[in-house]
């Protein structure tokens, strides 16, 4: 049952094949078994079971709230959850219990979803490995997959298996790992420079970044207000669309959400792609791109072509400046956003009583890790009076050029862009930590963050396994507010490539009951 | 500059590596100079073509002082307690090592 898609399980719940409580308990048990992944910071067992009870009542009376009623979900720990500790994987917020729910969390709860827990991340969502949080790094479930382990057996190696596990990607690595390991059916991430799409690609799941302005940021602890969006991680494209349908829409508490009437996100099953125009940005073919990912990218392009779509090379000339621009804008906004953490009203507070400044400084030194402090300091540098024009304003101008690059390409008749999501498949943690966070973020975000600058929707879809048995995902980028079209194309692609299911039975011991295929057919016509 | 930044950010560098990291970040940022941005307006928001949504000015929620005060470490009645605000950070060479007072 846990291996099913969200919609299949929803149908099973409606038909009474399983109860929300049974489903909840299975997921909780799996979370315990996969604790070593470190995907969860907080497991909200009591809350989830109570929600399951309420959901069960509703199903008994035939009054289910919708497709998400009784469905286990997880939420990244930078979304505020009322009554449940929200830490952003930082000492600054350890023990902080928000008095309110983020709008997207509230929307999930209003639909009857069961909150399994808060997932692990890089501290304050800064990073692309989920390795820099105070609760430790997240391990990629694929490190323990049969597919990966079999390939490793074929190679001679001397190191201890246990220390050679792979990163989950970041910064929403916990959410991606939670979905990938079947502990929930959907998870919320956040995406500022690729933080949902990157771990999705590394963990072999679907990672959607909606258009900026489509989904409310109220309650999402902000990093870069002009680029952040809540992200959605699921095991298939249809599930992501289902969740987006629940989350999208204007929120009066977030004035950066648009007021357009919300369109339906039910995805048609595309059979004819001959009217589609796929753009391949040539600047994304960088020397650092692994040959395997490159060849899968080509294969995907040829797939579209062979099915009748028009596939053309396009140019996004300012691509190489994107990372630089992001460095300046991100750190500048971070400098401002992190200023709220002074220990006075919430969060960590040090013992200094001498003066407010001394207290703030010590609190912030104790509360933030090196990465966060580094970004605050860089950001403050770029917004110094003498630097403001040359760095911050300059970066904003370059941002417009980058956004215009996309506008021009879409105006020339391209429907969707196809690019890699990451430079390579997931690397071992021991490799990853050899370089500092900024370098790794620059590498990890290289294909993803220009999308955040332009506010466009994008989705990473797992395509195939690498020669090492690890997932490789490709990214589709769509026009602003054309999320439905984007997902429709992604769904077609997903069906064509038939990405394999992760085989985790070995390390989960006697979990065979978790994956048994019910003989009774589950009708999806609801 | 280092001292100035530490004072503005109220976050300390913590050592020469952090300064080196900042220098590297600035060196990377300098690459922006190569881009010709003559006549280009800064982009503040991708939604700049839309009108910002404004709510009507009615009080619809609030009265949650107790809930909010609960999250603070130092509270007296309905006040958050802060140390004196008119004392500025000592200069770097005047600073004593931090110790709980």
Coordinates of C-alpha atoms in Angstrom, one line a residue:
Chain A
X1 CA 0.0 0.0 0.0
X2 CA 2.8 2.4 0.8
X3 CA 4.2 2.0 -2.6
X4 CA 1.1 3.3 -4.3
X5 CA 0.6 6.8 -5.6
X6 CA -1.4 9.3 -3.6
X7 CA -4.4 9.0 -5.8
X8 CA -4.4 5.2 -5.7
X9 CA -4.3 5.3 -1.9
X10 CA -7.0 7.9 -1.8
X11 CA -9.2 5.6 -3.8
X12 CA -8.3 2.7 -1.5
X13 CA -9.4 4.8 1.5
X14 CA -12.6 5.8 -0.1
X15 CA -13.4 2.2 -0.9
X16 CA -12.6 1.1 2.6
X17 CA -9.7 -1.2 1.6
X18 CA -7.6 0.5 4.3
X19 CA -8.4 2.9 7.1
X20 CA -6.5 6.2 7.7
X21 CA -5.4 4.8 11.1
X22 CA -3.9 1.7 9.5
X23 CA -2.2 3.8 6.8
X24 CA -0.9 6.2 9.5
X25 CA 0.5 3.4 11.6
X26 CA 2.2 1.8 8.6
X27 CA 3.9 5.1 7.8
X28 CA 4.9 5.7 11.4
X29 CA 6.4 2.2 11.7
X30 CA 8.3 2.8 8.5
X31 CA 9.6 6.2 9.8
X32 CA 11.0 4.3 12.8
X33 CA 12.6 1.7 10.6
X34 CA 14.2 4.3 8.4
X35 CA 15.3 6.6 11.3
X36 CA 19.0 6.2 10.2
X37 CA 18.2 8.3 7.1
X38 CA 17.7 11.2 9.4
X39 CA 15.0 12.6 7.2
X40 CA 12.7 13.7 10.0
X41 CA 13.6 16.2 12.8
X42 CA 10.3 15.9 14.5
X43 CA 7.8 13.0 14.1
X44 CA 4.4 14.2 15.2
X45 CA 3.0 10.8 16.0
X46 CA 0.2 11.8 18.4
X47 CA -1.0 14.6 16.1
X48 CA -1.0 12.2 13.1
X49 CA -2.9 9.5 14.9
X50 CA -5.5 11.9 16.1
X51 CA -5.9 13.3 12.6
X52 CA -6.2 9.7 11.3
X53 CA -9.0 9.1 13.8
X54 CA -10.9 12.2 12.6
X55 CA -10.3 11.2 9.0
X56 CA -11.7 7.7 9.7
X57 CA -14.9 9.2 11.2
X58 CA -15.3 11.2 8.0
X59 CA -14.8 8.2 5.7
X60 CA -17.3 6.2 7.8
X61 CA -19.9 8.8 7.3
X62 CA -19.1 9.1 3.6
X63 CA -18.0 12.8 4.1
X64 CA -14.4 12.7 3.1
X65 CA -12.8 16.1 2.4
X66 CA -11.2 15.2 -0.9
X67 CA -8.2 13.5 -2.4
X68 CA -5.9 14.3 0.5
X69 CA -8.1 13.1 3.3
X70 CA -6.2 10.6 5.4
X71 CA -3.1 10.9 3.4
X72 CA 0.2 11.0 5.3
X73 CA 2.3 14.0 4.4
X74 CA 5.5 15.6 5.7
X75 CA 6.5 19.2 5.9
X76 CA 10.0 20.8 5.7
X77 CA 11.0 22.2 9.0
X78 CA 11.1 25.8 7.8
X79 CA 7.3 26.0 7.6
X80 CA 5.6 27.1 10.7
X81 CA 3.4 24.5 12.3
X82 CA 1.2 25.4 15.2
X83 CA 2.1 23.6 18.4
X84 CA 4.8 21.6 16.7
X85 CA 8.5 22.6 17.1
X86 CA 9.8 24.4 14.0
X87 CA 13.6 24.7 14.0
X88 CA 14.9 25.4 10.4
X89 CA 17.6 23.0 11.6
X90 CA 19.2 25.8 13.5
X91 CA 20.2 26.4 17.1
X92 CA 18.5 29.7 16.8
X93 CA 15.1 28.2 16.7
X94 CA 15.6 25.0 18.7
X95 CA 12.5 24.7 21.0
X96 CA 10.6 27.3 19.0
X97 CA 6.9 26.4 18.8
X98 CA 5.0 28.6 16.4
X99 CA 1.5 29.8 17.4
X100 CA 0.2 29.4 13.9
X101 CA 0.3 27.3 10.8
X102 CA 1.8 28.3 7.5
X103 CA -1.0 28.8 5.0
X104 CA 0.1 25.8 2.9
X105 CA 0.2 23.6 6.0
X106 CA -3.3 24.8 7.0
X107 CA -4.5 24.0 3.5
X108 CA -3.2 20.5 3.7
X109 CA -4.7 20.1 7.2
X110 CA -8.0 21.5 6.0
X111 CA -8.1 18.8 3.4
X112 CA -7.6 16.1 6.1
X113 CA -4.0 15.3 5.4
X114 CA -2.1 13.5 8.2
X115 CA 1.0 15.4 9.3
X116 CA 3.7 12.8 9.9
X117 CA 6.4 15.2 10.9
X118 CA 8.9 18.0 10.1
X119 CA 11.7 17.1 7.8
X120 CA 15.4 17.8 7.9
X121 CA 17.1 20.5 5.9
X122 CA 20.3 22.6 5.6
X123 CA 20.2 25.2 8.3
X124 CA 17.8 27.9 7.2
X125 CA 17.5 26.3 3.8
X126 CA 21.0 27.4 2.9
X127 CA 22.8 24.6 1.0
X128 CA 22.4 22.0 -1.6
X129 CA 23.2 18.8 0.3
X130 CA 21.1 18.8 3.4
X131 CA 24.3 18.4 5.2
X132 CA 24.6 21.6 7.1
X133 CA 21.8 21.5 9.7
X134 CA 22.3 21.1 13.4
X135 CA 20.5 17.8 13.5
X136 CA 23.0 16.2 11.1
X137 CA 22.9 15.3 7.5
X138 CA 20.2 13.5 5.6
X139 CA 21.1 10.2 4.0
X140 CA 19.8 9.4 0.5
X141 CA 17.6 6.3 0.6
X142 CA 19.2 5.1 -2.6
X143 CA 22.4 4.5 -0.7
X144 CA 20.7 1.5 0.7
X145 CA 18.8 0.4 -2.5
X146 CA 19.3 -2.9 -4.1
X147 CA 20.0 -1.1 -7.4
X148 CA 23.0 0.8 -6.0
X149 CA 24.3 -1.9 -3.7
X150 CA 24.4 -4.4 -6.6
X151 CA 26.5 -2.1 -8.7
X152 CA 28.9 -1.5 -5.8
X153 CA 29.5 -5.2 -5.3
X154 CA 30.9 -5.3 -8.7
X155 CA 33.6 -2.9 -7.9
X156 CA 36.5 -3.5 -5.6
X157 CA 36.3 -1.2 -2.6
X158 CA 38.0 -1.1 0.8
X159 CA 36.0 1.3 2.8
X160 CA 33.3 0.5 5.2
X161 CA 29.9 0.4 3.5
X162 CA 28.3 2.4 6.3
X163 CA 30.5 5.5 5.8
X164 CA 30.0 5.7 2.1
X165 CA 26.4 6.8 2.0
X166 CA 25.2 9.4 -0.4
X167 CA 23.8 12.9 0.1
X168 CA 20.1 13.5 -0.4
X169 CA 20.6 16.8 -2.1
X170 CA 19.2 20.0 -0.7
X171 CA 18.1 22.0 0.9
X172 CA 14.8 20.0 1.1
X173 CA 16.7 16.7 1.4
X174 CA 14.6 15.5 4.4
X175 CA 11.4 15.9 2.4
X176 CA 12.8 14.2 -0.6
X177 CA 14.2 11.3 1.4
X178 CA 10.9 10.9 3.3
X179 CA 8.9 10.6 0.0
X180 CA 11.5 8.4 -1.6
X181 CA 11.5 6.0 1.3
X182 CA 7.7 5.7 1.3
X183 CA 7.2 7.2 4.7
X184 CA 4.6 9.7 3.3
X185 CA 2.9 10.3 0.0
X186 CA 3.8 14.0 -0.4
X187 CA 6.1 16.4 1.3
X188 CA 6.5 20.2 1.3
X189 CA 9.8 21.6 0.5
X190 CA 10.9 25.1 -0.3
X191 CA 12.7 26.3 -3.4
X192 CA 14.8 29.5 -3.6
X193 CA 17.6 28.4 -5.9
X194 CA 16.6 24.8 -6.6
X195 CA 16.1 23.4 -3.1
X196 CA 13.2 21.3 -4.1
X197 CA 14.3 20.2 -7.5
X198 CA 17.9 19.3 -6.6
X199 CA 17.0 16.7 -3.8
X200 CA 14.2 15.4 -6.0
X201 CA 16.6 14.6 -8.7
X202 CA 19.1 12.9 -6.3
X203 CA 16.3 10.9 -4.5
X204 CA 14.5 9.8 -7.6
X205 CA 11.2 11.7 -6.9
X206 CA 9.2 14.4 -8.6
X207 CA 10.1 17.9 -7.3
X208 CA 7.8 20.8 -8.4
X209 CA 8.6 24.5 -8.1
X210 CA 5.4 26.4 -8.8
X211 CA 5.3 29.8 -10.4
X212 CA 6.2 32.6 -8.0
X213 CA 3.0 34.1 -6.8
X214 CA 0.9 31.0 -7.2
X215 CA 1.3 29.5 -3.8
X216 CA 1.3 31.4 -0.5
X217 CA 4.6 32.0 1.4
X218 CA 2.8 33.0 4.6
X219 CA 4.4 30.9 7.3
X220 CA 7.4 29.9 5.2
X221 CA 10.4 31.2 7.2
X222 CA 11.8 33.5 4.5
X223 CA 15.2 33.3 2.9
X224 CA 14.8 35.5 -0.2
X225 CA 11.4 37.0 -0.4
X226 CA 11.5 37.7 -4.1
X227 CA 12.4 34.1 -5.0
X228 CA 11.2 31.7 -2.3
X229 CA 8.3 29.4 -3.2
X230 CA 6.9 26.4 -1.4
X231 CA 7.8 23.2 -3.3
X232 CA 6.0 19.9 -3.7
X233 CA 7.7 16.5 -3.6
X234 CA 5.8 13.4 -4.6
X235 CA 6.5 10.0 -6.3
X236 CA 4.7 10.9 -9.5
X237 CA 3.6 13.9 -11.5
X238 CA -0.1 13.4 -11.0
X239 CA 0.3 13.5 -7.3
X240 CA 2.2 16.8 -7.5
X241 CA -0.6 18.2 -9.5
X242 CA -3.1 17.0 -6.9
X243 CA -1.2 18.7 -4.1
X244 CA -0.7 21.9 -6.2
X245 CA -4.5 22.0 -6.8
X246 CA -4.9 22.2 -3.0
X247 CA -2.2 24.7 -2.3
X248 CA -2.5 27.2 -5.2
X249 CA -4.5 30.3 -4.9
X250 CA -4.5 33.8 -3.6
X251 CA -3.8 34.3 0.2
X252 CA -4.8 37.6 1.7
X253 CA -2.0 37.0 4.2
X254 CA 0.6 37.0 1.4
X255 CA 0.4 40.0 -0.8
X256 CA 2.8 38.4 -3.3
X257 CA 0.2 35.8 -4.3
X258 CA -1.7 36.7 -7.4
X259 CA -5.4 37.2 -7.5
X260 CA -6.0 35.3 -10.8
X261 CA -8.8 32.7 -10.6
X262 CA -7.2 29.3 -9.9
X263 CA -7.2 27.0 -12.8
X264 CA -7.7 23.3 -12.5
X265 CA -4.6 21.1 -12.1
X266 CA -6.2 17.9 -13.3
X267 CA -3.7 16.8 -15.9
X268 CA -4.9 15.5 -19.3
X269 CA -3.1 12.4 -20.6
X270 CA -1.2 13.7 -23.5
X271 CA -1.0 11.3 -26.4
X272 CA 0.0 13.7 -29.2
X273 CA 3.1 15.8 -28.7
X274 CA 3.4 17.0 -32.3
X275 CA 2.2 20.5 -31.4
X276 CA 4.8 20.9 -28.7
X277 CA 8.0 22.9 -29.0
X278 CA 10.7 21.9 -26.7
X279 CA 13.7 24.3 -26.2
X280 CA 17.2 23.0 -25.3
X281 CA 19.2 25.9 -23.9
X282 CA 22.7 25.6 -25.3
X283 CA 24.4 27.4 -22.4
X284 CA 23.4 24.6 -20.1
X285 CA 25.8 22.3 -21.7
X286 CA 28.7 23.1 -19.4
X287 CA 32.0 21.2 -19.1
X288 CA 31.2 20.1 -15.5
X289 CA 28.1 18.2 -16.7
X290 CA 28.6 14.5 -16.2
X291 CA 28.7 12.6 -19.5
X292 CA 25.9 10.2 -18.2
X293 CA 23.5 13.1 -17.5
X294 CA 24.4 14.7 -20.8
X295 CA 23.6 11.5 -22.6
X296 CA 20.3 11.1 -20.8
X297 CA 19.5 14.7 -21.7
X298 CA 20.1 14.0 -25.3
X299 CA 18.1 10.8 -25.1
X300 CA 15.2 12.8 -23.7
X301 CA 15.4 15.4 -26.5
X302 CA 15.4 12.6 -29.1
X303 CA 12.5 11.0 -27.4
X304 CA 10.4 14.1 -27.9
X305 CA 11.6 14.5 -31.4
X306 CA 10.8 10.9 -32.4
X307 CA 7.2 11.3 -31.1
X308 CA 6.7 14.3 -33.3
X309 CA 7.5 17.3 -31.1
X310 CA 9.6 20.2 -32.4
X311 CA 12.9 20.2 -30.5
X312 CA 15.1 23.2 -31.0
X313 CA 18.2 24.7 -29.6
X314 CA 17.7 28.0 -27.9
X315 CA 19.9 30.5 -26.2
X316 CA 19.7 32.1 -22.7
X317 CA 22.8 34.3 -23.1
X318 CA 23.1 35.5 -19.5
X319 CA 23.1 32.1 -18.0
X320 CA 26.8 32.2 -16.9
X321 CA 26.0 35.3 -14.8
X322 CA 23.1 33.7 -13.1
X323 CA 25.1 32.2 -10.2
X324 CA 26.9 35.4 -9.6
X325 CA 23.7 37.4 -9.6
X326 CA 22.1 34.9 -7.2
X327 CA 25.1 35.2 -4.9
X328 CA 24.6 38.9 -4.5
X329 CA 20.8 39.0 -4.3
X330 CA 20.4 36.0 -2.1
X331 CA 22.9 37.1 0.5
X332 CA 21.5 40.6 0.5
X333 CA 18.0 39.5 1.1
X334 CA 19.3 37.0 3.7
X335 CA 21.1 39.8 5.6
X336 CA 17.8 41.5 5.9
X337 CA 15.7 38.5 6.7
X338 CA 18.0 37.1 9.3
X339 CA 17.9 40.4 11.2
X340 CA 14.7 39.4 12.9
X341 CA 16.6 36.7 14.9
X342 CA 17.8 38.7 17.9
X343 CA 16.7 36.4 20.8
X344 CA 14.2 38.9 22.1
X345 CA 10.8 37.6 21.1
X346 CA 11.5 34.0 20.2
X347 CA 14.2 31.6 19.7
X348 CA 17.6 31.2 21.3
X349 CA 18.8 33.9 23.7
X350 CA 22.2 34.1 25.2
X351 CA 22.9 35.2 28.8
X352 CA 24.5 38.6 28.1
X353 CA 22.7 41.4 29.9
X354 CA 25.1 44.3 29.2
X355 CA 23.4 45.8 26.2
X356 CA 21.0 45.0 23.4
X357 CA 23.8 45.0 20.8
X358 CA 26.0 42.7 22.8
X359 CA 23.1 40.4 23.5
X360 CA 22.0 40.3 19.9
X361 CA 25.6 39.7 18.7
X362 CA 26.2 36.8 21.1
X363 CA 22.8 35.3 20.5
X364 CA 23.4 35.3 16.8
X365 CA 26.9 33.9 17.1
X366 CA 25.6 31.1 19.2
X367 CA 22.4 30.5 17.1
X368 CA 23.7 30.5 13.6
X369 CA 26.2 28.2 11.9
X370 CA 29.1 29.3 9.7
X371 CA 27.1 29.1 6.5
X372 CA 24.3 31.4 7.7
X373 CA 26.8 33.9 9.3
X374 CA 28.8 33.9 6.2
X375 CA 25.8 34.8 4.0
X376 CA 24.7 37.5 6.4
X377 CA 28.1 39.1 6.4
X378 CA 28.4 38.9 2.6
X379 CA 24.9 40.3 2.2
X380 CA 25.7 43.2 4.5
X381 CA 28.8 43.9 2.4
X382 CA 26.8 44.1 -0.8
X383 CA 24.3 46.5 0.7
X384 CA 26.8 48.9 2.3
X385 CA 26.2 52.4 1.1
X386 CA 29.4 52.4 -1.0
X387 CA 28.6 49.0 -2.5
X388 CA 24.8 49.2 -3.0
X389 CA 24.9 50.6 -6.6
X390 CA 27.7 48.4 -7.8
X391 CA 26.6 45.2 -6.4
X392 CA 23.0 45.0 -5.3
X393 CA 21.4 47.3 -7.9
X394 CA 23.8 45.9 -10.5
X395 CA 22.6 42.4 -9.7
X396 CA 19.0 43.4 -9.9
X397 CA 19.7 44.8 -13.4
X398 CA 21.4 41.5 -14.4
X399 CA 18.3 39.7 -12.9
X400 CA 16.1 41.5 -15.4
X401 CA 18.4 40.5 -18.3
X402 CA 18.2 36.8 -17.1
X403 CA 14.4 37.0 -16.8
X404 CA 14.2 38.6 -20.2
X405 CA 16.2 35.8 -21.7
X406 CA 13.4 33.4 -20.7
X407 CA 10.7 35.7 -21.9
X408 CA 12.4 36.0 -25.3
X409 CA 12.7 32.3 -25.7
X410 CA 9.1 31.6 -24.7
X411 CA 7.9 34.4 -27.0
X412 CA 9.7 32.7 -29.9
X413 CA 7.2 29.8 -29.7
X414 CA 8.9 27.5 -27.2
X415 CA 6.4 25.8 -24.9
X416 CA 8.7 24.1 -22.4
X417 CA 12.5 24.0 -21.8
X418 CA 14.3 20.8 -21.1
X419 CA 17.5 20.8 -19.1
X420 CA 19.4 18.6 -16.6
X421 CA 18.5 19.2 -13.0
X422 CA 21.9 18.5 -11.5
X423 CA 25.5 18.0 -12.8
X424 CA 25.6 14.4 -11.8
X425 CA 23.9 11.8 -9.7
X426 CA 24.2 12.0 -5.9
X427 CA 27.7 11.9 -4.6
X428 CA 29.0 10.3 -1.4
X429 CA 28.8 12.5 1.7
X430 CA 32.6 12.2 2.3
X431 CA 33.2 13.6 -1.2
X432 CA 30.6 16.4 -0.9
X433 CA 32.0 17.8 2.3
X434 CA 35.5 18.3 0.8
X435 CA 34.3 21.7 -0.7
X436 CA 32.6 24.5 1.2
X437 CA 28.9 25.3 1.2
X438 CA 29.1 28.2 -1.2
X439 CA 31.0 26.2 -3.8
X440 CA 28.7 23.2 -3.5
X441 CA 25.6 25.4 -3.7
X442 CA 27.0 27.1 -6.8
X443 CA 27.4 23.7 -8.4
X444 CA 24.2 22.2 -7.1
X445 CA 22.1 25.2 -8.2
X446 CA 23.6 25.8 -11.5
X447 CA 20.7 24.6 -13.6
X448 CA 18.0 25.5 -11.2
X449 CA 18.4 29.0 -9.8
X450 CA 17.9 31.0 -13.0
X451 CA 14.4 29.7 -12.8
X452 CA 13.9 31.3 -9.4
X453 CA 15.2 34.6 -10.7
X454 CA 12.6 34.6 -13.4
X455 CA 9.8 33.3 -11.1
X456 CA 9.0 30.5 -13.6
X457 CA 7.5 27.1 -12.8
X458 CA 9.8 24.1 -13.1
X459 CA 9.7 20.4 -12.3
X460 CA 12.4 17.7 -11.9
X461 CA 11.2 14.3 -13.1
X462 CA 13.3 11.2 -12.5
X463 CA 14.4 9.7 -15.8
X464 CA 16.6 6.7 -15.4
X465 CA 19.3 5.1 -13.2
X466 CA 23.0 5.9 -13.8
X467 CA 25.6 3.2 -14.3
X468 CA 26.0 3.3 -10.6
X469 CA 22.3 2.5 -10.1
X470 CA 21.4 6.0 -8.9
X471 CA 18.6 8.3 -10.0
X472 CA 19.1 11.0 -12.6
X473 CA 16.4 13.6 -13.0
X474 CA 15.7 16.1 -15.8
X475 CA 14.1 19.5 -15.4
X476 CA 11.3 21.0 -17.4
X477 CA 10.8 24.8 -17.2
X478 CA 7.5 26.4 -18.2
X479 CA 6.0 29.8 -18.8
X480 CA 4.9 31.8 -15.8
X481 CA 1.5 30.6 -14.5
X482 CA 1.4 27.8 -17.1
X483 CA 2.0 25.2 -14.4
X484 CA -0.7 22.9 -15.7
X485 CA 0.8 22.8 -19.2
X486 CA 4.3 22.2 -17.7
X487 CA 3.0 19.3 -15.6
X488 CA 1.1 17.8 -18.5
X489 CA 4.3 17.6 -20.5
X490 CA 6.2 16.2 -17.5
X491 CA 3.5 13.6 -17.0
X492 CA 3.8 12.4 -20.6
X493 CA 7.6 12.2 -20.2
X494 CA 7.3 10.2 -17.0
X495 CA 5.0 7.7 -18.7
X496 CA 7.5 7.3 -21.5
X497 CA 10.6 6.7 -19.4
X498 CA 9.1 4.4 -16.7
X499 CA 11.6 5.2 -14.0
X500 CA 12.1 2.1 -11.8
X501 CA 10.8 1.8 -8.2
X502 CA 13.5 2.0 -5.5
X503 CA 14.1 -1.4 -4.0
X504 CA 14.6 -1.0 -0.3
X505 CA 13.3 -4.4 1.0
X506 CA 16.7 -5.5 2.1
X507 CA 17.4 -2.9 4.7
X508 CA 13.8 -2.6 5.8
X509 CA 13.8 -6.2 7.1
X510 CA 10.4 -7.8 7.3
X511 CA 8.5 -5.0 5.6
X512 CA 7.1 -7.2 2.9
X513 CA 3.6 -6.5 4.1
X514 CA 4.3 -2.8 3.3
X515 CA 4.8 -3.4 -0.4
X516 CA 2.3 -6.2 -1.1
X517 CA 0.3 -5.6 -4.2
X518 CA -3.3 -5.8 -3.3
X519 CA -5.0 -8.3 -5.5
X520 CA -8.3 -6.4 -5.5
X521 CA -8.2 -3.8 -8.2
X522 CA -8.4 -0.2 -7.2
X523 CA -10.6 1.8 -9.3
X524 CA -9.3 5.3 -10.1
X525 CA -12.5 6.6 -11.5
X526 CA -13.7 8.7 -8.6
Chain B
X1 CA 35.5 47.1 6.8
X2 CA 35.4 43.9 8.8
X3 CA 34.6 45.7 12.0
X4 CA 32.0 47.8 10.3
X5 CA 30.3 44.7 8.9
X6 CA 30.4 42.9 12.2
X7 CA 28.7 45.9 13.9
X8 CA 26.0 46.2 11.2
X9 CA 25.3 42.6 10.9
X10 CA 25.7 41.9 14.6
X11 CA 27.3 38.7 13.6
X12 CA 31.0 38.1 14.0
X13 CA 33.4 36.6 11.5
X14 CA 34.8 34.2 14.0
X15 CA 38.2 34.0 12.3
X16 CA 40.3 34.6 9.3
X17 CA 38.7 31.8 7.2
X18 CA 35.4 33.7 7.3
X19 CA 37.2 36.8 6.1
X20 CA 38.8 34.8 3.3
X21 CA 35.4 33.4 2.4
X22 CA 34.0 36.9 2.1
X23 CA 36.9 38.0 -0.1
X24 CA 36.2 35.0 -2.4
X25 CA 32.5 35.8 -2.5
X26 CA 33.3 39.4 -3.4
X27 CA 35.7 38.3 -6.1
X28 CA 33.0 36.2 -7.6
X29 CA 30.5 39.0 -7.3
X30 CA 32.9 41.3 -9.2
X31 CA 32.2 39.3 -12.3
X32 CA 29.0 41.2 -12.6
X33 CA 30.9 44.2 -13.9
X34 CA 31.4 42.4 -17.2
X35 CA 27.7 42.6 -18.0
X36 CA 26.4 45.6 -19.9
X37 CA 23.4 46.9 -18.1
X38 CA 23.1 50.3 -19.7
X39 CA 19.5 51.4 -19.7
X40 CA 18.4 48.3 -17.8
X41 CA 16.0 48.9 -14.9
X42 CA 16.6 46.9 -11.7
X43 CA 14.2 44.0 -11.3
X44 CA 12.7 44.0 -7.8
X45 CA 9.9 41.6 -8.3
X46 CA 8.8 39.3 -11.1
X47 CA 5.3 40.4 -10.4
X48 CA 6.1 44.1 -11.1
X49 CA 3.4 44.3 -13.8
X50 CA 0.7 43.6 -11.3
X51 CA -1.0 45.7 -8.7
X52 CA 0.0 44.8 -5.1
X53 CA -3.0 43.4 -3.3
X54 CA -4.1 45.5 -0.3
X55 CA -6.5 44.2 2.4
X56 CA -9.2 46.4 3.7
X57 CA -8.1 48.1 7.0
X58 CA -10.2 46.1 9.4
X59 CA -9.0 44.3 12.5
X60 CA -9.9 40.6 12.0
X61 CA -7.5 38.9 14.3
X62 CA -5.1 39.5 17.1
X63 CA -5.5 39.4 20.9
X64 CA -2.9 36.8 21.1
X65 CA -0.4 38.5 23.4
X66 CA -0.2 35.6 25.7
X67 CA 0.6 33.1 23.0
X68 CA 3.3 35.4 21.6
X69 CA 4.9 36.2 25.0
X70 CA 5.2 32.5 25.6
X71 CA 7.9 32.1 23.0
X72 CA 10.3 34.5 24.7
X73 CA 12.9 33.6 27.3
X74 CA 12.6 36.8 29.3
X75 CA 9.3 38.4 29.9
X76 CA 7.9 40.6 32.6
X77 CA 4.1 40.9 32.7
X78 CA 3.3 41.9 29.1
X79 CA 6.7 43.1 28.2
X80 CA 9.6 41.5 26.4
X81 CA 12.7 42.3 28.4
X82 CA 15.7 43.7 26.7
X83 CA 19.0 44.8 28.0
X84 CA 19.8 48.6 27.8
X85 CA 19.8 49.8 24.2
X86 CA 22.0 52.9 24.5
X87 CA 25.3 51.1 24.9
X88 CA 27.1 50.3 21.7
X89 CA 29.3 47.3 21.1
X90 CA 32.9 47.8 22.4
X91 CA 35.5 48.2 19.7
X92 CA 37.3 45.0 18.7
X93 CA 40.4 45.7 20.7
X94 CA 38.4 46.7 23.7
X95 CA 36.2 43.6 23.8
X96 CA 36.6 41.2 26.6
X97 CA 36.0 37.5 25.9
X98 CA 32.3 36.8 26.3
X99 CA 31.3 35.1 29.5
X100 CA 27.9 34.7 31.1
X101 CA 27.3 37.6 33.4

